[in-house]
Amino acid sequence: MVEIVRPGLFTEIWGYNGMFPGPTIRARKGHPAVVRFHNDLYVETSVHNHGGHTPQESDGFPDAFILPGLYKDYIYPNIAPGDTLVEQESEFASTQWYHDHAMDITGENVYRGLAGFYLLTDDLEEDLIANGKLPDYKDYDKFGQPFDIPVTVQDKLFSRRGSMIYDTFDHDGFLGDVYVINGKAQPYLNVQRAKYRFRLLNASNARFYELRLTSGSFLQVGNDSWLLGEVVHRNTVSIAPAERADVVIDFRSASGVVYLENILEQDDGRGPDDDRRIPGTPLLKFIVNSGPAINNAPGCVPGAALRPHVAIREDEIVRTREFEFDREHGAWVINDRFFDPDRDDADPQVGDAERWILEGGGGWAHPIHIHLEAQQVQRYDGRLPPLYDSFKKDTVQLRDDQEEIEIFIKFRTFPGRYVFHCHNLEHEDMRMMGVFHVQGDPFQCL
Ligand code: C2O
Ligand code: CU
């Protein structure tokens, strides 16, 4: 039982280690981790490390259940795909999150609390921190908070007695009316006049957000799992379910109170309205301390170089696949078919680079997530994506007004069966999911 809505009102959650959100796991490149998950719930679970480059046995396939009362060890090698060192440096992730992925019941399991952060570093990111381009997670402010804070954004519905309400019959996408940030409704955070890094994660089932600050703007340093090529100035950042925005907020010239707010309106699982509303709904209140400003991370300025990107080139593409995301009989299909965990929907070879055309429409928005490898966004409806939305993504927004997304994806290391799906969790549970089976010899050269 935890206090989410207000002090003294207790809510039962399902949490990793009983925590909501789950404990933040930190890992370092080249240091493999084994995480043992015990299932003490009465429902099945399966754990996916979202954004991870993980062997299929540990990727949380939807029917690779951990049955109630049992446990499973997940092996995270903490490596990046790629044949060359530059490629492996380009593809190494920073901000992953782990969450439940059990077939048909992921929506309820995640909603009740089964989500946490999995953060990674490597020499490159440590150098960026040492050279003052990123705030240091090993440094603490005078309130005892690190200068690098993961932030989970969710929306929930509560009964008057504080229990979480979930509607298993809502197949359009479940929305709540209370915003819950790192497990607290209406939270505040004391901050110093300094730069802080926030890993903003949309862990909601179906709600899209466009985030804004009531004063100031963001310095975006990463998108989904990966650091960007350079620091980008943003007035707002948009995150669909499962997407992350890795941002730095500079509070040095701020004073008083600054709110992180959501300016998108959304009334159903169809997706958000087109108009933005300012002022928006406050999610998190920053109380800026009046003490002297600290000039930490002085090199975190627009244009500062972060992680180099090795692009997938057009001439590497060996085939094109098309996937149409649609609604049929009140449920959700890809290319007219419901998810079947035993059927392969695509069979790329290890080493292949492919063009995938993701088609949507019909007035519904779908955040499309592909496991195992990053999606290099080539075009949204024929248009080039902005810098911060191209290159590496692990989830892309197939919005109702953006009916076609063209991506490049390269299957570099692990053979095996992986899924791709809509990350509106109710759509996912109602079978908007497919399997790609990477063909290759699992044995490696000694
Ligand atoms: Cu975030 Cu297949 O999941
Ligand atoms: Cu969807």
XYZ file of C-alpha atoms and ligand atoms in Angstrom:
450
model
C 0.000 0.000 0.000
C 1.355 3.404 -0.969
C 0.129 6.978 -0.653
C -0.461 8.262 -4.183
C -3.434 10.609 -4.168
C -2.683 12.345 -0.872
C -1.025 11.588 2.455
C -3.116 9.204 4.522
C -5.018 7.727 1.576
C -3.591 4.333 0.701
C -3.635 2.598 -2.664
C -2.766 -0.985 -3.424
C -0.240 -1.265 -6.239
C 1.569 -4.046 -8.063
C 5.204 -3.051 -7.936
C 8.691 -4.384 -8.543
C 10.065 -4.868 -5.005
C 6.712 -3.495 -3.896
C 7.769 -0.077 -5.192
C 5.913 2.243 -7.517
C 7.579 3.072 -9.840
C 10.030 0.166 -9.551
C 13.629 0.613 -8.408
C 15.884 2.380 -10.926
C 18.466 -0.042 -12.231
C 21.785 1.421 -13.397
C 24.087 -0.468 -15.716
C 27.366 0.121 -17.486
C 28.347 -0.846 -21.013
C 30.010 -4.222 -21.244
C 29.048 -5.240 -17.709
C 26.292 -7.808 -18.083
C 23.528 -7.839 -15.508
C 21.265 -10.644 -14.351
C 17.988 -9.535 -12.829
C 15.854 -12.131 -11.047
C 12.145 -11.375 -11.097
C 9.965 -13.312 -8.652
C 6.266 -13.317 -9.395
C 4.367 -12.934 -6.110
C 1.198 -11.762 -7.876
C -1.750 -13.953 -8.809
C -1.481 -13.059 -12.516
C 1.148 -14.014 -15.088
C 3.919 -11.591 -15.836
C 6.713 -11.219 -18.362
C 9.309 -8.458 -18.182
C 10.492 -6.409 -21.137
C 13.440 -4.023 -20.924
C 12.139 -1.409 -23.366
C 14.792 -0.036 -25.721
C 17.140 -2.860 -24.770
C 19.351 -4.840 -27.089
C 18.499 -8.110 -25.395
C 18.731 -11.783 -26.396
C 15.259 -13.169 -27.145
C 15.155 -15.414 -24.050
C 15.330 -12.320 -21.864
C 13.301 -9.913 -23.980
C 9.976 -10.579 -22.286
C 8.137 -12.289 -25.136
C 4.397 -11.930 -24.385
C 3.761 -15.610 -23.651
C 7.135 -16.328 -21.986
C 5.339 -16.014 -18.678
C 6.699 -16.050 -15.190
C 3.859 -17.953 -13.584
C 2.593 -16.945 -10.146
C 4.922 -18.245 -7.452
C 7.870 -18.746 -9.805
C 10.828 -16.629 -10.842
C 12.924 -16.037 -13.922
C 16.410 -14.657 -14.478
C 16.700 -12.073 -17.228
C 20.120 -11.551 -18.745
C 20.973 -8.051 -19.939
C 24.355 -8.030 -21.715
C 24.422 -4.196 -21.802
C 25.992 -4.107 -25.207
C 25.112 -2.201 -28.360
C 24.517 -3.680 -31.800
C 26.963 -3.103 -34.617
C 30.023 -4.556 -36.295
C 32.297 -1.593 -35.763
C 33.236 0.292 -32.632
C 31.801 3.550 -33.994
C 28.511 1.824 -34.707
C 28.449 0.310 -31.209
C 29.155 3.714 -29.748
C 26.384 5.263 -31.834
C 23.804 2.672 -30.803
C 24.524 2.478 -27.090
C 21.463 3.431 -25.053
C 21.032 5.670 -22.026
C 17.389 5.625 -20.948
C 15.528 2.344 -21.049
C 12.595 1.303 -18.911
C 11.433 -2.120 -17.837
C 7.790 -3.027 -17.614
C 5.352 -5.886 -17.731
C 4.675 -7.464 -21.137
C 2.352 -10.398 -20.337
C 0.073 -11.313 -23.228
C -3.426 -9.784 -23.070
C -2.932 -8.229 -19.613
C -0.031 -5.802 -20.068
C -2.376 -2.813 -19.802
C -3.632 -3.687 -16.362
C -0.239 -4.879 -15.106
C 1.581 -1.696 -16.101
C -1.298 0.479 -14.918
C -1.150 -1.091 -11.456
C 2.512 -0.206 -11.184
C 4.802 -2.651 -12.997
C 7.253 -0.175 -14.538
C 10.690 1.168 -13.655
C 13.763 2.781 -15.196
C 16.833 1.015 -16.533
C 19.574 3.600 -17.073
C 22.891 2.934 -18.763
C 26.199 4.688 -19.178
C 29.371 4.111 -21.133
C 32.719 5.884 -21.446
C 31.280 8.339 -23.941
C 28.486 9.451 -21.620
C 30.830 9.571 -18.611
C 33.150 11.823 -20.657
C 30.235 14.107 -21.527
C 29.466 14.361 -17.804
C 33.143 14.922 -16.892
C 33.412 17.620 -19.590
C 30.389 19.472 -18.237
C 28.042 18.719 -21.128
C 25.562 16.787 -18.997
C 24.586 17.155 -15.331
C 26.192 14.521 -13.117
C 24.042 11.747 -11.665
C 26.723 11.201 -8.994
C 26.368 14.759 -7.735
C 23.674 15.710 -5.215
C 22.004 19.034 -4.586
C 21.446 20.446 -1.120
C 18.084 18.695 -0.908
C 19.769 15.324 -1.355
C 18.520 14.847 -4.932
C 20.888 13.940 -7.753
C 21.155 16.314 -10.724
C 19.756 13.526 -12.912
C 16.202 12.524 -12.044
C 14.008 9.939 -13.794
C 10.383 11.087 -14.067
C 7.525 8.656 -14.761
C 4.332 10.298 -16.040
C 1.032 8.379 -15.813
C -2.677 9.084 -15.610
C -4.925 7.095 -13.316
C -8.448 6.817 -12.014
C -9.116 6.399 -8.300
C -12.111 5.511 -6.190
C -12.940 7.779 -3.251
C -11.304 5.266 -0.951
C -8.087 5.491 -2.935
C -8.120 2.245 -4.888
C -7.021 2.333 -8.504
C -9.808 1.727 -11.000
C -9.109 -0.051 -14.282
C -11.653 -1.008 -16.919
C -10.649 -4.254 -18.600
C -13.454 -3.760 -21.141
C -12.096 -0.482 -22.464
C -10.322 -1.548 -25.621
C -9.897 1.930 -27.076
C -7.269 3.051 -24.590
C -7.708 3.676 -20.907
C -7.460 7.233 -19.596
C -7.331 8.477 -16.020
C -8.159 11.891 -14.620
C -5.355 12.110 -12.060
C -1.794 12.666 -13.212
C 0.659 10.615 -11.217
C 4.340 11.548 -11.356
C 6.784 9.028 -9.886
C 3.913 7.562 -7.915
C 2.550 10.851 -6.525
C -0.365 13.040 -7.541
C 0.353 16.784 -7.494
C 3.999 16.448 -6.535
C 6.518 19.205 -5.941
C 10.287 19.154 -6.061
C 12.682 21.592 -4.427
C 15.441 22.516 -6.845
C 18.491 24.719 -6.701
C 19.307 27.321 -9.317
C 21.279 24.848 -11.404
C 20.934 22.523 -14.379
C 19.077 19.267 -13.832
C 18.659 16.374 -16.204
C 15.197 14.804 -16.262
C 14.416 11.549 -18.054
C 10.766 12.133 -18.851
C 8.946 8.864 -19.506
C 5.369 8.534 -20.668
C 4.379 5.338 -18.854
C 0.666 5.954 -19.429
C -1.509 3.339 -21.070
C -3.005 5.550 -23.778
C -2.465 9.239 -23.040
C -0.242 11.461 -25.184
C 1.425 14.497 -23.623
C 2.956 17.674 -24.870
C 5.069 19.035 -22.061
C 5.932 22.638 -21.459
C 7.418 24.726 -18.664
C 5.522 27.741 -17.338
C 8.785 29.639 -17.574
C 11.854 28.685 -19.526
C 12.395 25.915 -22.028
C 14.043 22.535 -22.372
C 17.462 21.556 -23.614
C 16.765 18.184 -25.150
C 19.708 15.788 -24.918
C 18.050 12.498 -25.757
C 15.063 10.935 -27.423
C 13.669 7.565 -26.335
C 16.634 5.393 -25.361
C 19.453 7.351 -26.980
C 21.354 10.581 -26.604
C 20.915 12.948 -29.535
C 23.772 14.008 -31.793
C 23.658 17.426 -30.185
C 21.810 19.462 -27.578
C 18.582 20.883 -29.043
C 16.556 23.816 -27.708
C 12.838 22.958 -27.345
C 9.863 24.969 -26.143
C 7.719 21.852 -25.766
C 8.330 18.120 -26.057
C 5.739 15.620 -27.193
C 5.716 12.092 -25.772
C 3.357 9.299 -26.791
C 2.926 6.231 -24.568
C 6.375 4.607 -24.064
C 8.339 7.524 -25.491
C 10.971 9.331 -23.461
C 12.374 12.844 -23.673
C 15.747 13.231 -21.993
C 15.924 16.925 -21.149
C 17.987 19.371 -19.143
C 16.199 22.224 -17.394
C 18.266 25.264 -16.533
C 16.877 26.807 -13.337
C 19.731 29.304 -12.954
C 17.684 32.312 -13.933
C 14.382 30.955 -12.614
C 12.778 32.107 -9.412
C 9.751 31.141 -7.369
C 7.708 28.361 -8.849
C 7.922 26.677 -12.256
C 5.409 24.073 -13.398
C 5.911 21.233 -15.805
C 2.547 21.140 -17.564
C 0.699 19.161 -20.196
C -0.874 21.246 -22.948
C -2.535 18.414 -24.891
C -6.167 17.520 -24.370
C -7.355 13.986 -24.858
C -10.791 12.571 -24.094
C -10.547 9.034 -25.402
C -8.208 6.362 -26.735
C -8.442 7.795 -30.226
C -5.583 10.148 -29.465
C -5.090 13.767 -28.467
C -6.919 16.790 -29.863
C -5.077 18.923 -32.330
C -5.126 22.149 -30.356
C -2.811 22.974 -27.505
C -4.130 24.714 -24.426
C -1.933 27.177 -22.540
C -1.850 27.271 -19.601
C -2.018 23.503 -19.484
C -2.569 21.047 -16.665
C 0.227 21.225 -14.099
C 1.987 17.898 -13.552
C 4.973 18.752 -11.387
C 5.748 21.870 -9.378
C 9.380 22.963 -9.074
C 10.088 25.218 -6.114
C 13.234 27.081 -7.064
C 15.516 27.828 -4.127
C 16.623 31.423 -3.819
C 20.268 30.618 -3.067
C 23.158 31.394 -5.418
C 23.150 29.879 -8.911
C 25.444 26.917 -9.570
C 27.125 26.713 -12.938
C 27.128 22.920 -13.275
C 27.202 21.372 -16.763
C 28.345 24.663 -18.369
C 28.855 22.874 -21.698
C 25.193 21.842 -21.969
C 24.165 24.478 -24.511
C 22.283 24.206 -27.819
C 24.494 22.695 -30.495
C 26.925 20.987 -28.105
C 27.892 17.606 -29.569
C 26.672 14.517 -27.695
C 26.563 11.000 -29.166
C 27.682 10.591 -32.798
C 25.146 8.826 -35.005
C 26.008 6.278 -37.670
C 23.143 6.390 -40.132
C 21.666 3.390 -41.939
C 22.258 4.230 -45.595
C 19.707 3.883 -48.383
C 22.052 1.575 -50.332
C 22.122 -0.902 -47.423
C 18.374 -1.527 -47.665
C 17.648 -5.040 -48.929
C 13.828 -5.051 -48.790
C 10.716 -3.106 -47.955
C 7.861 -4.288 -45.731
C 4.538 -2.602 -45.217
C 2.463 -2.799 -42.078
C -1.004 -1.361 -41.848
C -2.360 -0.639 -38.382
C -6.129 -0.759 -38.348
C -9.282 -1.438 -36.383
C -11.429 -4.499 -37.083
C -14.403 -5.874 -35.130
C -13.700 -3.503 -32.252
C -10.172 -4.837 -31.851
C -6.847 -4.085 -33.449
C -4.992 -5.622 -36.346
C -1.765 -5.290 -38.301
C -2.172 -6.187 -41.983
C -5.658 -7.510 -41.145
C -4.362 -10.023 -38.636
C -4.545 -10.302 -34.880
C -1.407 -11.118 -32.905
C -0.556 -14.807 -32.850
C 2.484 -15.563 -30.675
C 3.216 -18.662 -32.766
C 3.172 -16.947 -36.167
C 6.100 -15.077 -37.731
C 5.039 -11.896 -39.523
C 8.483 -10.967 -40.833
C 11.726 -12.901 -41.235
C 14.732 -10.613 -41.708
C 18.240 -12.100 -41.747
C 20.877 -11.092 -39.225
C 22.801 -8.252 -40.861
C 19.915 -7.048 -43.043
C 18.814 -3.443 -43.185
C 15.157 -2.984 -44.142
C 12.670 -0.250 -44.975
C 9.405 -0.537 -43.049
C 6.385 1.502 -44.024
C 4.036 1.912 -41.069
C 0.560 2.939 -42.136
C -2.181 4.178 -39.879
C -5.142 6.404 -40.191
C -8.845 6.023 -39.559
C -8.650 8.784 -36.962
C -6.732 6.715 -34.410
C -3.270 7.419 -33.054
C -0.874 4.523 -32.486
C 2.575 4.751 -30.897
C 4.465 1.982 -32.687
C 7.293 0.262 -30.827
C 9.737 -2.212 -32.349
C 11.865 -4.324 -30.035
C 15.606 -5.025 -30.350
C 16.794 -2.315 -32.758
C 16.347 1.422 -33.211
C 14.077 2.879 -35.845
C 15.703 5.474 -38.059
C 12.861 7.721 -39.157
C 13.159 8.685 -42.821
C 9.811 10.357 -43.463
C 6.533 11.279 -41.819
C 3.897 11.394 -44.547
C 6.601 12.111 -47.077
C 8.123 14.911 -44.994
C 11.560 14.839 -43.426
C 11.413 14.576 -39.630
C 12.970 17.277 -37.452
C 16.453 16.452 -36.183
C 15.273 15.390 -32.722
C 12.788 12.910 -34.217
C 14.980 11.258 -36.805
C 17.957 9.000 -36.199
C 17.345 6.531 -33.386
C 13.859 6.051 -31.989
C 12.315 3.016 -30.365
C 8.732 4.245 -30.596
C 7.219 6.448 -33.300
C 3.938 8.337 -33.277
C 1.586 7.160 -35.982
C -0.826 10.036 -35.459
C -4.207 10.283 -37.108
C -2.916 13.189 -39.139
C 0.323 11.393 -40.009
C -0.811 8.364 -41.851
C 2.489 6.941 -42.980
C 5.917 6.678 -41.418
C 8.915 5.316 -43.278
C 11.694 3.917 -41.147
C 14.979 2.113 -41.671
C 15.888 -0.673 -39.275
C 18.923 -2.951 -39.225
C 18.943 -6.371 -37.546
C 22.496 -6.479 -36.363
C 23.199 -9.038 -33.679
C 20.712 -11.391 -32.133
C 18.688 -13.929 -34.056
C 15.353 -14.938 -32.576
C 11.700 -14.005 -32.246
C 10.793 -10.464 -31.157
C 7.635 -8.377 -31.225
C 6.574 -5.015 -32.597
C 3.294 -3.474 -31.558
C 1.181 -0.493 -30.725
C 2.126 0.854 -27.272
C -1.361 2.081 -26.518
C -1.527 -0.824 -24.054
C -5.194 -1.563 -24.659
C -4.550 -1.792 -28.400
C -1.568 -4.019 -27.683
C -3.648 -6.309 -25.446
C -6.356 -6.402 -28.105
C -3.739 -7.891 -30.381
C -2.173 -5.043 -32.336
C 1.148 -6.845 -32.340
C 3.330 -8.814 -34.742
C 6.387 -11.047 -34.554
C 9.599 -10.585 -36.489
C 11.829 -13.611 -36.477
C 15.438 -12.680 -37.096
C 17.028 -15.554 -38.972
C 20.580 -16.502 -38.169
C 22.886 -18.900 -36.461
C 22.853 -18.181 -32.730
C 26.395 -19.567 -32.347
C 29.142 -16.975 -32.321
C 32.742 -17.219 -33.390
C 35.016 -17.886 -30.421
Cu 7.478 -1.000 -23.948
Cu 6.917 -4.267 -26.325
O 7.152 -2.694 -25.046
Cu -2.798 1.700 -31.213
